[in-house]
Amino acid sequence: MLDQDFIYTLLLTGKLALITTSILIIIGIPVAYWLSYSRFKLKFIAETLISMPMVLPPTVMGYYLLVAFSPENAFGDFLQKYCDVRLAFSFQGIVIASIIANLPFMIQPLQNGFSALNDDLRQASYTMGKSKIVTLFKVLIPNIKKSVITGIALTFAHCIGEFGIVIMVGGNIPKETRIA
């Protein structure tokens, strides 16, 4: 017979991965689109910041997020005083930390998919009077379906396997932040 705490831990892990992946789909598509088609001169800074979680050790990132989320710090104190939110050692905190840690795993496949598309598709849609939003959802996303699936799979799998950042930010509180 499986232990109830173990089952709850597995369910919490799945919940974290589903929430993180869902939020990153919503964030990732517009950010990847912007990174692919923008001519902003300092775009490389955004790309560098997005890629940072891939090269930083998770425990280091987790430590700095824990420091930022702590009520002893200005950001954590502001959140607690004015928003009545405490991110350190909470499920909301590990969701935010997980979103930050998994950002490159969603955005990079999407950005590569957008960049690989022939720009004639986008231009033809605009020529036919379609807006950027319609072009994005009706023309571009269907043509990068494999990149979307790859981003979802990578994000979900990395979120399930990520331990360092979650243990640093969330601790190991049973039925609240203990994940598998």
PDB file of C-alpha atoms in Angstrom:
ATOM      1  CA  MET A   1       0.000   0.000   0.000  1.00  0.00           C
ATOM      2  CA  LEU A   2       1.304   3.442  -0.926  1.00  0.00           C
ATOM      3  CA  ASP A   3       1.780   6.046   1.761  1.00  0.00           C
ATOM      4  CA  GLN A   4      -0.739   8.940   1.622  1.00  0.00           C
ATOM      5  CA  ASP A   5       2.048  11.519   1.928  1.00  0.00           C
ATOM      6  CA  PHE A   6       3.816   9.976  -1.068  1.00  0.00           C
ATOM      7  CA  ILE A   7       0.642  10.091  -3.166  1.00  0.00           C
ATOM      8  CA  TYR A   8       0.039  13.710  -2.167  1.00  0.00           C
ATOM      9  CA  THR A   9       3.664  14.512  -3.049  1.00  0.00           C
ATOM     10  CA  LEU A  10       3.216  13.014  -6.522  1.00  0.00           C
ATOM     11  CA  LEU A  11      -0.049  14.919  -7.038  1.00  0.00           C
ATOM     12  CA  LEU A  12       1.571  18.180  -5.930  1.00  0.00           C
ATOM     13  CA  THR A  13       4.461  17.568  -8.330  1.00  0.00           C
ATOM     14  CA  GLY A  14       2.024  17.002 -11.202  1.00  0.00           C
ATOM     15  CA  LYS A  15       0.043  20.096 -10.220  1.00  0.00           C
ATOM     16  CA  LEU A  16       3.228  22.205 -10.201  1.00  0.00           C
ATOM     17  CA  ALA A  17       4.277  20.886 -13.620  1.00  0.00           C
ATOM     18  CA  LEU A  18       0.819  21.477 -15.136  1.00  0.00           C
ATOM     19  CA  ILE A  19       0.509  25.003 -13.763  1.00  0.00           C
ATOM     20  CA  THR A  20       4.057  25.940 -14.798  1.00  0.00           C
ATOM     21  CA  THR A  21       3.651  24.521 -18.304  1.00  0.00           C
ATOM     22  CA  SER A  22       0.264  26.200 -18.795  1.00  0.00           C
ATOM     23  CA  ILE A  23       1.542  29.603 -17.708  1.00  0.00           C
ATOM     24  CA  LEU A  24       4.659  29.260 -19.844  1.00  0.00           C
ATOM     25  CA  ILE A  25       2.604  28.461 -22.950  1.00  0.00           C
ATOM     26  CA  ILE A  26       0.730  31.732 -22.421  1.00  0.00           C
ATOM     27  CA  ILE A  27       3.933  33.695 -21.747  1.00  0.00           C
ATOM     28  CA  GLY A  28       6.185  31.818 -24.161  1.00  0.00           C
ATOM     29  CA  ILE A  29       4.296  32.280 -27.420  1.00  0.00           C
ATOM     30  CA  PRO A  30       4.262  36.109 -27.420  1.00  0.00           C
ATOM     31  CA  VAL A  31       7.827  36.340 -26.069  1.00  0.00           C
ATOM     32  CA  ALA A  32       9.162  33.880 -28.666  1.00  0.00           C
ATOM     33  CA  TYR A  33       7.246  35.708 -31.389  1.00  0.00           C
ATOM     34  CA  TRP A  34       8.724  39.026 -30.278  1.00  0.00           C
ATOM     35  CA  LEU A  35      12.248  37.575 -30.089  1.00  0.00           C
ATOM     36  CA  SER A  36      11.894  36.062 -33.561  1.00  0.00           C
ATOM     37  CA  TYR A  37      10.476  39.050 -35.410  1.00  0.00           C
ATOM     38  CA  SER A  38      11.653  42.078 -33.443  1.00  0.00           C
ATOM     39  CA  ARG A  39      14.415  44.314 -34.727  1.00  0.00           C
ATOM     40  CA  PHE A  40      15.087  45.736 -31.246  1.00  0.00           C
ATOM     41  CA  LYS A  41      18.834  46.406 -30.963  1.00  0.00           C
ATOM     42  CA  LEU A  42      19.143  45.217 -27.361  1.00  0.00           C
ATOM     43  CA  LYS A  43      17.185  42.013 -27.961  1.00  0.00           C
ATOM     44  CA  PHE A  44      20.289  39.971 -27.132  1.00  0.00           C
ATOM     45  CA  ILE A  45      19.981  41.107 -23.499  1.00  0.00           C
ATOM     46  CA  ALA A  46      16.464  39.617 -23.262  1.00  0.00           C
ATOM     47  CA  GLU A  47      17.683  36.404 -24.903  1.00  0.00           C
ATOM     48  CA  THR A  48      20.567  36.210 -22.451  1.00  0.00           C
ATOM     49  CA  LEU A  49      18.322  36.726 -19.419  1.00  0.00           C
ATOM     50  CA  ILE A  50      15.849  34.121 -20.681  1.00  0.00           C
ATOM     51  CA  SER A  51      18.674  31.592 -21.214  1.00  0.00           C
ATOM     52  CA  MET A  52      20.277  32.264 -17.822  1.00  0.00           C
ATOM     53  CA  PRO A  53      18.432  29.472 -15.943  1.00  0.00           C
ATOM     54  CA  MET A  54      20.007  26.906 -18.276  1.00  0.00           C
ATOM     55  CA  VAL A  55      23.533  27.769 -17.155  1.00  0.00           C
ATOM     56  CA  LEU A  56      23.059  28.763 -13.509  1.00  0.00           C
ATOM     57  CA  PRO A  57      23.016  25.953 -10.966  1.00  0.00           C
ATOM     58  CA  PRO A  58      19.413  25.504  -9.730  1.00  0.00           C
ATOM     59  CA  THR A  59      20.388  25.794  -6.068  1.00  0.00           C
ATOM     60  CA  VAL A  60      22.123  29.115  -6.726  1.00  0.00           C
ATOM     61  CA  MET A  61      19.062  30.447  -8.543  1.00  0.00           C
ATOM     62  CA  GLY A  62      16.862  29.083  -5.771  1.00  0.00           C
ATOM     63  CA  TYR A  63      18.959  30.755  -3.116  1.00  0.00           C
ATOM     64  CA  TYR A  64      18.756  34.165  -4.781  1.00  0.00           C
ATOM     65  CA  LEU A  65      15.012  33.808  -5.358  1.00  0.00           C
ATOM     66  CA  LEU A  66      14.578  32.808  -1.712  1.00  0.00           C
ATOM     67  CA  VAL A  67      16.503  35.905  -0.661  1.00  0.00           C
ATOM     68  CA  ALA A  68      14.344  38.065  -2.967  1.00  0.00           C
ATOM     69  CA  PHE A  69      11.090  36.445  -1.756  1.00  0.00           C
ATOM     70  CA  SER A  70      12.047  36.709   1.925  1.00  0.00           C
ATOM     71  CA  PRO A  71      10.105  39.231   4.017  1.00  0.00           C
ATOM     72  CA  GLU A  72      13.520  40.428   5.221  1.00  0.00           C
ATOM     73  CA  ASN A  73      14.209  41.779   1.716  1.00  0.00           C
ATOM     74  CA  ALA A  74      12.534  44.822   0.120  1.00  0.00           C
ATOM     75  CA  PHE A  75      10.681  42.836  -2.585  1.00  0.00           C
ATOM     76  CA  GLY A  76       9.401  40.159  -0.191  1.00  0.00           C
ATOM     77  CA  ASP A  77       8.501  42.794   2.399  1.00  0.00           C
ATOM     78  CA  PHE A  78       6.589  44.806  -0.238  1.00  0.00           C
ATOM     79  CA  LEU A  79       4.637  41.710  -1.328  1.00  0.00           C
ATOM     80  CA  GLN A  80       3.760  40.800   2.228  1.00  0.00           C
ATOM     81  CA  LYS A  81       2.782  44.318   3.363  1.00  0.00           C
ATOM     82  CA  TYR A  82       0.871  45.557   0.331  1.00  0.00           C
ATOM     83  CA  CYS A  83      -0.315  42.387  -1.432  1.00  0.00           C
ATOM     84  CA  ASP A  84      -0.585  40.048   1.566  1.00  0.00           C
ATOM     85  CA  VAL A  85       1.474  37.472  -0.353  1.00  0.00           C
ATOM     86  CA  ARG A  86       4.333  35.437   1.044  1.00  0.00           C
ATOM     87  CA  LEU A  87       6.358  33.641  -1.626  1.00  0.00           C
ATOM     88  CA  ALA A  88       9.104  32.120   0.508  1.00  0.00           C
ATOM     89  CA  PHE A  89       8.180  28.563   1.566  1.00  0.00           C
ATOM     90  CA  SER A  90       4.826  28.592  -0.243  1.00  0.00           C
ATOM     91  CA  PHE A  91       3.341  26.829  -3.262  1.00  0.00           C
ATOM     92  CA  GLN A  92       2.934  30.177  -5.048  1.00  0.00           C
ATOM     93  CA  GLY A  93       6.636  30.807  -4.546  1.00  0.00           C
ATOM     94  CA  ILE A  94       7.656  27.485  -6.061  1.00  0.00           C
ATOM     95  CA  VAL A  95       5.333  28.106  -9.007  1.00  0.00           C
ATOM     96  CA  ILE A  96       7.040  31.445  -9.712  1.00  0.00           C
ATOM     97  CA  ALA A  97      10.492  29.914  -9.208  1.00  0.00           C
ATOM     98  CA  SER A  98       9.554  27.037 -11.496  1.00  0.00           C
ATOM     99  CA  ILE A  99       8.322  29.449 -14.174  1.00  0.00           C
ATOM    100  CA  ILE A 100      11.639  31.313 -14.057  1.00  0.00           C
ATOM    101  CA  ALA A 101      13.679  28.089 -14.120  1.00  0.00           C
ATOM    102  CA  ASN A 102      11.705  26.605 -17.034  1.00  0.00           C
ATOM    103  CA  LEU A 103      11.405  29.740 -19.172  1.00  0.00           C
ATOM    104  CA  PRO A 104      14.163  28.802 -21.646  1.00  0.00           C
ATOM    105  CA  PHE A 105      12.770  25.301 -22.110  1.00  0.00           C
ATOM    106  CA  MET A 106       9.556  26.771 -23.518  1.00  0.00           C
ATOM    107  CA  ILE A 107      10.794  29.870 -25.292  1.00  0.00           C
ATOM    108  CA  GLN A 108      13.783  28.477 -27.174  1.00  0.00           C
ATOM    109  CA  PRO A 109      11.888  25.752 -29.114  1.00  0.00           C
ATOM    110  CA  LEU A 110       9.136  28.251 -29.952  1.00  0.00           C
ATOM    111  CA  GLN A 111      11.637  30.892 -31.042  1.00  0.00           C
ATOM    112  CA  ASN A 112      13.456  28.346 -33.206  1.00  0.00           C
ATOM    113  CA  GLY A 113      10.134  27.335 -34.763  1.00  0.00           C
ATOM    114  CA  PHE A 114       9.180  30.921 -35.581  1.00  0.00           C
ATOM    115  CA  SER A 115      12.650  31.671 -36.944  1.00  0.00           C
ATOM    116  CA  ALA A 116      12.586  28.594 -39.208  1.00  0.00           C
ATOM    117  CA  LEU A 117       9.339  29.680 -40.888  1.00  0.00           C
ATOM    118  CA  ASN A 118       9.529  31.385 -44.236  1.00  0.00           C
ATOM    119  CA  ASP A 119       8.641  35.046 -43.676  1.00  0.00           C
ATOM    120  CA  ASP A 120       6.491  34.923 -46.824  1.00  0.00           C
ATOM    121  CA  LEU A 121       3.765  33.173 -44.770  1.00  0.00           C
ATOM    122  CA  ARG A 122       3.538  36.084 -42.390  1.00  0.00           C
ATOM    123  CA  GLN A 123       3.738  38.697 -45.126  1.00  0.00           C
ATOM    124  CA  ALA A 124       1.087  36.950 -47.235  1.00  0.00           C
ATOM    125  CA  SER A 125      -1.270  36.924 -44.263  1.00  0.00           C
ATOM    126  CA  TYR A 126      -0.720  40.642 -43.702  1.00  0.00           C
ATOM    127  CA  THR A 127      -1.265  41.291 -47.416  1.00  0.00           C
ATOM    128  CA  MET A 128      -4.631  39.543 -47.152  1.00  0.00           C
ATOM    129  CA  GLY A 129      -5.624  41.990 -44.404  1.00  0.00           C
ATOM    130  CA  LYS A 130      -5.137  39.702 -41.400  1.00  0.00           C
ATOM    131  CA  SER A 131      -4.041  41.218 -38.121  1.00  0.00           C
ATOM    132  CA  LYS A 132      -0.926  40.171 -36.228  1.00  0.00           C
ATOM    133  CA  ILE A 133      -3.023  38.197 -33.731  1.00  0.00           C
ATOM    134  CA  VAL A 134      -4.968  36.346 -36.447  1.00  0.00           C
ATOM    135  CA  THR A 135      -1.723  35.681 -38.314  1.00  0.00           C
ATOM    136  CA  LEU A 136      -0.121  34.346 -35.157  1.00  0.00           C
ATOM    137  CA  PHE A 137      -2.945  31.959 -34.242  1.00  0.00           C
ATOM    138  CA  LYS A 138      -4.202  30.957 -37.693  1.00  0.00           C
ATOM    139  CA  VAL A 139      -0.979  30.876 -39.734  1.00  0.00           C
ATOM    140  CA  LEU A 140       2.182  30.771 -37.633  1.00  0.00           C
ATOM    141  CA  ILE A 141       1.317  28.548 -34.643  1.00  0.00           C
ATOM    142  CA  PRO A 142      -0.207  25.761 -36.805  1.00  0.00           C
ATOM    143  CA  ASN A 143       3.035  25.754 -38.809  1.00  0.00           C
ATOM    144  CA  ILE A 144       5.222  25.377 -35.707  1.00  0.00           C
ATOM    145  CA  LYS A 145       3.129  22.663 -34.061  1.00  0.00           C
ATOM    146  CA  LYS A 146       6.195  20.448 -33.526  1.00  0.00           C
ATOM    147  CA  SER A 147       8.024  23.282 -31.787  1.00  0.00           C
ATOM    148  CA  VAL A 148       5.017  23.899 -29.528  1.00  0.00           C
ATOM    149  CA  ILE A 149       4.857  20.204 -28.601  1.00  0.00           C
ATOM    150  CA  THR A 150       8.618  20.159 -27.992  1.00  0.00           C
ATOM    151  CA  GLY A 151       8.386  23.221 -25.733  1.00  0.00           C
ATOM    152  CA  ILE A 152       5.530  21.693 -23.756  1.00  0.00           C
ATOM    153  CA  ALA A 153       7.317  18.351 -23.364  1.00  0.00           C
ATOM    154  CA  LEU A 154      10.641  19.917 -22.358  1.00  0.00           C
ATOM    155  CA  THR A 155       9.009  22.292 -19.887  1.00  0.00           C
ATOM    156  CA  PHE A 156       6.845  19.613 -18.274  1.00  0.00           C
ATOM    157  CA  ALA A 157       9.702  17.098 -18.011  1.00  0.00           C
ATOM    158  CA  HIS A 158      12.175  19.653 -16.666  1.00  0.00           C
ATOM    159  CA  CYS A 159       9.619  20.876 -14.133  1.00  0.00           C
ATOM    160  CA  ILE A 160       9.044  17.316 -12.892  1.00  0.00           C
ATOM    161  CA  GLY A 161      12.800  16.763 -12.570  1.00  0.00           C
ATOM    162  CA  GLU A 162      13.772  20.146 -11.157  1.00  0.00           C
ATOM    163  CA  PHE A 163      14.635  19.831  -7.495  1.00  0.00           C
ATOM    164  CA  GLY A 164      17.256  22.402  -6.490  1.00  0.00           C
ATOM    165  CA  ILE A 165      15.297  25.573  -7.053  1.00  0.00           C
ATOM    166  CA  VAL A 166      12.112  24.122  -5.561  1.00  0.00           C
ATOM    167  CA  ILE A 167      13.773  22.862  -2.387  1.00  0.00           C
ATOM    168  CA  MET A 168      15.504  26.209  -1.870  1.00  0.00           C
ATOM    169  CA  VAL A 169      12.396  28.358  -2.397  1.00  0.00           C
ATOM    170  CA  GLY A 170       9.737  26.028  -1.025  1.00  0.00           C
ATOM    171  CA  GLY A 171      11.530  23.949   1.531  1.00  0.00           C
ATOM    172  CA  ASN A 172      10.109  20.531   2.303  1.00  0.00           C
ATOM    173  CA  ILE A 173       6.767  21.259   3.932  1.00  0.00           C
ATOM    174  CA  PRO A 174       4.444  18.216   3.768  1.00  0.00           C
ATOM    175  CA  LYS A 175       1.229  18.778   1.764  1.00  0.00           C
ATOM    176  CA  GLU A 176       2.350  22.294   0.837  1.00  0.00           C
ATOM    177  CA  THR A 177       5.738  22.401  -0.899  1.00  0.00           C
ATOM    178  CA  ARG A 178       7.077  18.828  -0.749  1.00  0.00           C
ATOM    179  CA  ILE A 179       7.423  17.588  -4.302  1.00  0.00           C
ATOM    180  CA  ALA A 180       8.838  14.354  -5.681  1.00  0.00           C
TER     181      ALA A 180
END
